[in-house]
Structures are given as C-alpha cells and as structure tokens.
Short mmCIF file of C-alpha atoms in Angstrom, two decimals:
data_model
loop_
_atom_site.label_atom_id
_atom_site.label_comp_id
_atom_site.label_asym_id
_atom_site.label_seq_id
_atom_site.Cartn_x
_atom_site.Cartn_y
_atom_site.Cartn_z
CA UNK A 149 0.00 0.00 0.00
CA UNK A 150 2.99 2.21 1.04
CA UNK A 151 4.47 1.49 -2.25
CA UNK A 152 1.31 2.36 -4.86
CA UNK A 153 0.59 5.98 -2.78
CA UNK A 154 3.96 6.92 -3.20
CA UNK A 155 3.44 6.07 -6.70
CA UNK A 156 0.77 8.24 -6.89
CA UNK A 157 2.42 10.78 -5.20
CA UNK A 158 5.51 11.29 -7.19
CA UNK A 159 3.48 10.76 -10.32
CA UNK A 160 1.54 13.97 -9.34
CA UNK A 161 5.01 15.83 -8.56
CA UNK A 162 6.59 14.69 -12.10
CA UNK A 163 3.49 15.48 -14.33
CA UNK A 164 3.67 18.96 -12.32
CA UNK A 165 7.71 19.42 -13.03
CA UNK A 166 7.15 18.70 -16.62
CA UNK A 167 4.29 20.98 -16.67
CA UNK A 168 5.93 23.61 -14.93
CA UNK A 169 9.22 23.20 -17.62
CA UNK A 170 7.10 23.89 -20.49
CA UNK A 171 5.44 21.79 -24.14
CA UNK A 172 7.73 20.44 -25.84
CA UNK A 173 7.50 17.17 -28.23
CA UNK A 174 9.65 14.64 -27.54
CA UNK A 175 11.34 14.85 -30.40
CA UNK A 176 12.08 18.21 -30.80
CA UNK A 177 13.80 17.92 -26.92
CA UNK A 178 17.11 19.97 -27.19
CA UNK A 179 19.96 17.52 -25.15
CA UNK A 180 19.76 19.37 -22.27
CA UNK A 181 15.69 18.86 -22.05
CA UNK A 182 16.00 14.96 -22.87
CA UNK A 183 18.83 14.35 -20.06
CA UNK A 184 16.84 16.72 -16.83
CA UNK A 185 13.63 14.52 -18.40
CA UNK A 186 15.55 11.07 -18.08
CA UNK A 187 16.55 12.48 -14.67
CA UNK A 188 13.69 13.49 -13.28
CA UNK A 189 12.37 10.11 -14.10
CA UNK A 190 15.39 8.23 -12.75
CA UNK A 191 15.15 10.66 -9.36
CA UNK A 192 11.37 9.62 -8.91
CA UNK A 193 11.57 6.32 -9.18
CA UNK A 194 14.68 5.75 -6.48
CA UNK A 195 12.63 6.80 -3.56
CA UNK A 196 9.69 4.27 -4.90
CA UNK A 197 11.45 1.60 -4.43
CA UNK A 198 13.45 2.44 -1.36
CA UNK A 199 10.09 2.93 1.14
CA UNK A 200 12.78 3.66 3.64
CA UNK A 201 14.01 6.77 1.98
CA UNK A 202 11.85 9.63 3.03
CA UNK A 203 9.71 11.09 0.66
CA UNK A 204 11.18 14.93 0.89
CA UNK A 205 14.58 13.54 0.01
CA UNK A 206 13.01 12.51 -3.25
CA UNK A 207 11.26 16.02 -3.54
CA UNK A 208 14.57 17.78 -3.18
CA UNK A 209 16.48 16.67 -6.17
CA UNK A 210 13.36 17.25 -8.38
CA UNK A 211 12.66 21.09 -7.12
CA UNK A 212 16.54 21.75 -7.68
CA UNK A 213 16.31 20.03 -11.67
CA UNK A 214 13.25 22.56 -12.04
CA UNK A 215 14.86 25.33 -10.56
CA UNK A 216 17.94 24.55 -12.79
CA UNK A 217 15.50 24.23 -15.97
CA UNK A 218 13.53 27.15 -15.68
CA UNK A 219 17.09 29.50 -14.82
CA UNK A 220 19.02 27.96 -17.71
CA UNK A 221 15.60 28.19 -20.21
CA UNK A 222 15.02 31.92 -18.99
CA UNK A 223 18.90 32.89 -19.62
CA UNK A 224 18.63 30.96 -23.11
CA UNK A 225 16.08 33.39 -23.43
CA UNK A 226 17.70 36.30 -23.24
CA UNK A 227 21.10 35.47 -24.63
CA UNK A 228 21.73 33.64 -27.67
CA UNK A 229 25.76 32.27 -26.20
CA UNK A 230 23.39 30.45 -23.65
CA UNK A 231 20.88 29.48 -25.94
CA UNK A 232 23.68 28.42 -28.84
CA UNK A 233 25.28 26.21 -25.82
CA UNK A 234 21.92 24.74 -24.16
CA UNK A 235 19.97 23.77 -27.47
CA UNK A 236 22.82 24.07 -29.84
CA UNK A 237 22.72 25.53 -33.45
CA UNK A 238 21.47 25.08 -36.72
CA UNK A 239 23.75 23.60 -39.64
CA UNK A 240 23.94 23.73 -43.33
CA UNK A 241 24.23 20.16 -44.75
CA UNK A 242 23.57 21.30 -47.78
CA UNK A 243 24.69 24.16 -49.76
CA UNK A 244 23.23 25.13 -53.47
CA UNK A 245 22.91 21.04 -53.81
CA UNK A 246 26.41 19.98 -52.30
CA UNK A 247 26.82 18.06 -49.64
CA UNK A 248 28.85 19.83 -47.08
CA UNK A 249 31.29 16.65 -46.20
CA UNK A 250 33.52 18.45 -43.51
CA UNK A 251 29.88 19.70 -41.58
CA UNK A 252 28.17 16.62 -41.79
CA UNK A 253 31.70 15.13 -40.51
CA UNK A 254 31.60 17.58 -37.55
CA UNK A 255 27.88 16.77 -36.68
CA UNK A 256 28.67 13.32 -37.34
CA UNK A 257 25.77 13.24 -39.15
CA UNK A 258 26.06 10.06 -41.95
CA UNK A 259 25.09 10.15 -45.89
CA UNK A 260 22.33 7.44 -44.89
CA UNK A 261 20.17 9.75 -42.13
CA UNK A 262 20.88 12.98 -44.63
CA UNK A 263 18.92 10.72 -47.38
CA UNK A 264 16.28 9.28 -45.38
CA UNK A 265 15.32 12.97 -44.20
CA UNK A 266 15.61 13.89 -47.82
CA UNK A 267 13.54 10.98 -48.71
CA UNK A 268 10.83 11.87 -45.68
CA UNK A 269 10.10 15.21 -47.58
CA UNK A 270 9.57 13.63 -50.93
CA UNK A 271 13.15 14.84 -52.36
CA UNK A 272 14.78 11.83 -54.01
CA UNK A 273 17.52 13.99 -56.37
CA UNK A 274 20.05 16.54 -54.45
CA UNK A 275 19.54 18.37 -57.58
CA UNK A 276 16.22 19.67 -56.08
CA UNK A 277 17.63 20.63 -52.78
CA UNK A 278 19.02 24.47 -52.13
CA UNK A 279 19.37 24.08 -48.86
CA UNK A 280 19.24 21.42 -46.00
CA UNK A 281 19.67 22.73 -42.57
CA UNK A 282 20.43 20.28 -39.52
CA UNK A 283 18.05 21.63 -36.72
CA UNK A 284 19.13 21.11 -33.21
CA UNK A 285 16.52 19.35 -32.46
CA UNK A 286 17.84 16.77 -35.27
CA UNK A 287 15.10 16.83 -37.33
CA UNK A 288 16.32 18.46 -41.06
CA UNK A 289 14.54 21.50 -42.72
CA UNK A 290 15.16 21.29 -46.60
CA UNK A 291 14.22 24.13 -48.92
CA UNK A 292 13.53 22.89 -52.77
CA UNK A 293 15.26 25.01 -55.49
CA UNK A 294 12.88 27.50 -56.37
CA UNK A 295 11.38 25.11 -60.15
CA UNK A 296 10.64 22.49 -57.33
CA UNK A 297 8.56 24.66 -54.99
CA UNK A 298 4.81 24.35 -54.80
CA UNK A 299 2.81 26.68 -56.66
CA UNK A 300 0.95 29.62 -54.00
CA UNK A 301 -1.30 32.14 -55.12
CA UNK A 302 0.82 34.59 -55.02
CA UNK A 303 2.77 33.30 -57.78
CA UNK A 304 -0.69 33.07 -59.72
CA UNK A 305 -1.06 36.78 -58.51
CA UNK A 306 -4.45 35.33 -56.70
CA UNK A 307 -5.69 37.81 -53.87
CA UNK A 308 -7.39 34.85 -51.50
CA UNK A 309 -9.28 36.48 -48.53
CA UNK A 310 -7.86 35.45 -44.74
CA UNK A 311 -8.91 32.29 -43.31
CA UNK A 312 -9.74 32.45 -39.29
CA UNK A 313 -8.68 29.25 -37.01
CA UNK A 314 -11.45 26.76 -36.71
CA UNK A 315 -13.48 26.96 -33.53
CA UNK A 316 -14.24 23.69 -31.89
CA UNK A 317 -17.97 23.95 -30.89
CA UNK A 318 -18.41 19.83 -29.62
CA UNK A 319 -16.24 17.13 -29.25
CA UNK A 320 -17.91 13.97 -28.29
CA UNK A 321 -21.14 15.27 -27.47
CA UNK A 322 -20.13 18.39 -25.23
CA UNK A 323 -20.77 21.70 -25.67
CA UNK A 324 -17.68 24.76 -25.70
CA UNK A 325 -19.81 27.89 -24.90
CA UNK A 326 -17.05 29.63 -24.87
CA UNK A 327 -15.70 29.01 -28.52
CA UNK A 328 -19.75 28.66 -29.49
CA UNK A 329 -20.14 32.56 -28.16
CA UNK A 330 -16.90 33.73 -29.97
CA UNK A 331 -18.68 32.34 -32.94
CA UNK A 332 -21.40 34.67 -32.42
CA UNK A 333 -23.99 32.61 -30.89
CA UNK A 334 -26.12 32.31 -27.97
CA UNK A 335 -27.54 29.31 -26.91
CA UNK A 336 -30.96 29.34 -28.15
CA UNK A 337 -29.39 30.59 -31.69
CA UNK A 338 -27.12 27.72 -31.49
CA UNK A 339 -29.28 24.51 -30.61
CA UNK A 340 -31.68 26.51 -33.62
CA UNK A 341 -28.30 25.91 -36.08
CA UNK A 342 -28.42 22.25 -34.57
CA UNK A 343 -31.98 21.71 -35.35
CA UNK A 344 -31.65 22.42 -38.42
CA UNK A 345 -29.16 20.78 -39.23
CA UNK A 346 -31.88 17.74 -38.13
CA UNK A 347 -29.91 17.17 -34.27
CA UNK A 348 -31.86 17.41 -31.81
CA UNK A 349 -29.32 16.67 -28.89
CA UNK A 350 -25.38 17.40 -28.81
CA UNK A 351 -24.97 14.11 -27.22
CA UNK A 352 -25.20 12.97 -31.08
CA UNK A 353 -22.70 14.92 -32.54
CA UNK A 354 -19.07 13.47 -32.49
CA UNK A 355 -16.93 16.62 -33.62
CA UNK A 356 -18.59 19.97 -34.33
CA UNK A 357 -16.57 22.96 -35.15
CA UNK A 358 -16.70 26.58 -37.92
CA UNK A 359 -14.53 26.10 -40.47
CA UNK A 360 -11.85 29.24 -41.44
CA UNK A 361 -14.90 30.62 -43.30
CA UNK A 362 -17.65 30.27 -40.73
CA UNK A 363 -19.29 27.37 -42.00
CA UNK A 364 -20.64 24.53 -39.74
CA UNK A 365 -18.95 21.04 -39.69
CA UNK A 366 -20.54 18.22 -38.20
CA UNK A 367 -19.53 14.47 -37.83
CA UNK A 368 -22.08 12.39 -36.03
CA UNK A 369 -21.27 9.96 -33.49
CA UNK A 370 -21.35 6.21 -35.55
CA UNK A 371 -24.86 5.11 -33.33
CA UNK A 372 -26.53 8.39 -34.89
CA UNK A 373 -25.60 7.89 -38.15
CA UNK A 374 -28.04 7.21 -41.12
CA UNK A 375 -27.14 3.98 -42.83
#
C-alpha cells in the first residue's frame, strides 16, 4: 500500500515538473531537455522503491532540476551564447545542392540519415535541394530550389481572402460555450443551427466545429448515423 501511494504521489510531482518546464514534443527535446527529463524520471523512481528513503529527500532533487531548468531556459532566453550552448545551433548540410562533407563530418551526421530525411520530404535527387539545414533538435529543414517549390497564389497573382482558425464547438457530445459565443452565438441561436441541421441533442454529434470561413462542420457519433 505504502508502495502504490507513493506512486501516486511522485506521479503527481513529475506530471507537475514537466508541466511547470514547459510543451515540448519529444522529439524536438534539445539535449539538455532529454537528459533533466531522463533524470527526473530516474530521481522519482529511487525513492519508490526504497520505502525507507523519506519522501522529501526525493522532492529535493526534483525542485533543484526545475529550478535549474527554468534558470538555464530563462537565460537561453535572453542570450543567444546560452541558448547556442543549451539547445545548440542550426547547420547547413547542404549548400546550393552539395553536400557539405567536412559539416556533416563535424555533426557526425552520416550520408544514410541525410537521405532518409531527404527521402521523408519527398526529395529523391540533391539536384532539387538548395538548402538542408540540420536543426538542433535533429530533425532536417530542406528548402527545394525555387522550379521544385509548390505553386501559391501569389505566384498566380491570386488575392485569397484570410482564413480564421477553426473553432471547436463539440467534441464527443459536449458543448464549448465559450468558442460557441466567440462564434457569435447564444444558446438558443445555437441549438436553432443544430436543429436544423436535423440534431436534436449534442450528445449525437461526435466533432462539431466553424470552419476558417464560418461554415458549420458536423460528424455524427457512428450510433446516430443514417445507414
């Protein structure tokens, strides 16, 4: 019993570090970010195990890996040595469609991973590529020679009026009166849209939301559905 609160406890106190530390996808977890993460996991699970090990000594270490986080993330902020040192920088693999060898030799970055991130982005022919820039994050940006690009419409000249975001209005059968009031709607104007759209009851809908152009999207949930 000891065992499964503390559990519970210090999975409260790491979901609340990580919190506190900020979003970031795993992925795209600078090293600094991946090794206090594998920490803070390692530090929370010693005092799990050891019931004899009070629990504020296992507290400790994970208040002083925030502290250290959130000073070293706030001075990365501000100055771009720190922030060149914590998350590193980004570097040009590829330069006007040549492979820089003595970079990629530095990063030690190999010919297969420069391909298979080529590959990932539909590029098959180093002929296409401009530029390929080795993120810090490891992930690789590539921009196309300029016959490669896709077509926008501003190269058509095409004057396309702004989209606004979505706004999510139900998801699985709940109403957001917030979002459903920034869409200009009260709530007897907005079970009237539902009506007539032929639902009488959210509890139906699946997804709901206004599209970029103000137009209602509905899914049903599958038991509502009209076979």
């Amino acid at each position: 019993m000891q065992i499964a609160l503390r559990t519970v406890f210090f999975y409260v106190a790491v979901v609340i570090v990580l919190r506190i530390m900020g979003k970031r996808e795993l992925g795209h977890l600078s090293p600094f970010d991946l090794v206090v993460s594998i920490m803070i996991a390692e530090l929370a699970a010693l005092p799990i195990e050891n019931t004899d090990k009070p629990l504020l000594e296992g507290v400790i270490p994970l208040v002083v890996l925030l502290l250290l986080e959130v000073l070293l993330s706030y001075a990365a902020l501000k100055s771009e040595t720190v922030r060149g040192i914590v998350n590193g920088k980004p570097s040009m693999v590829i330069i006007k469609g040549k492979i820089m060898e003595r970079e990629m030799r530095k990063l030690r970055y190999n010919l297969n991973d420069l391909l298979v991130g080529l590959r990932s982005q539909g590029i098959v022919d180093l002929a296409e590529v401009d530029y390929a820039i080795l993120e810090p994050s490891g992930t690789l940006s590539v921009i196309p020679i300029v016959d490669k690009r896709p077509v926008t419409p501003a190269d058509l000249k095409l004057e396309l009026p702004r989209e606004e975001l979505p706004l999510v209005l139900i998801t699985d059968g709940r109403i957001h009166w917030v979002s459903v009031k920034k869409g200009g709607y009260d709530e007897g104007s907005f079970r009237a849209l539902l009506h007539s759209q032929g639902i009488h009851s959210e509890q139906a809908v699946l997804f709901a939301y206004l599209d970029g152009r103000g137009n209602l999207q509905i899914q049903l949930k599958d038991a509502h559905r009209q076979s």
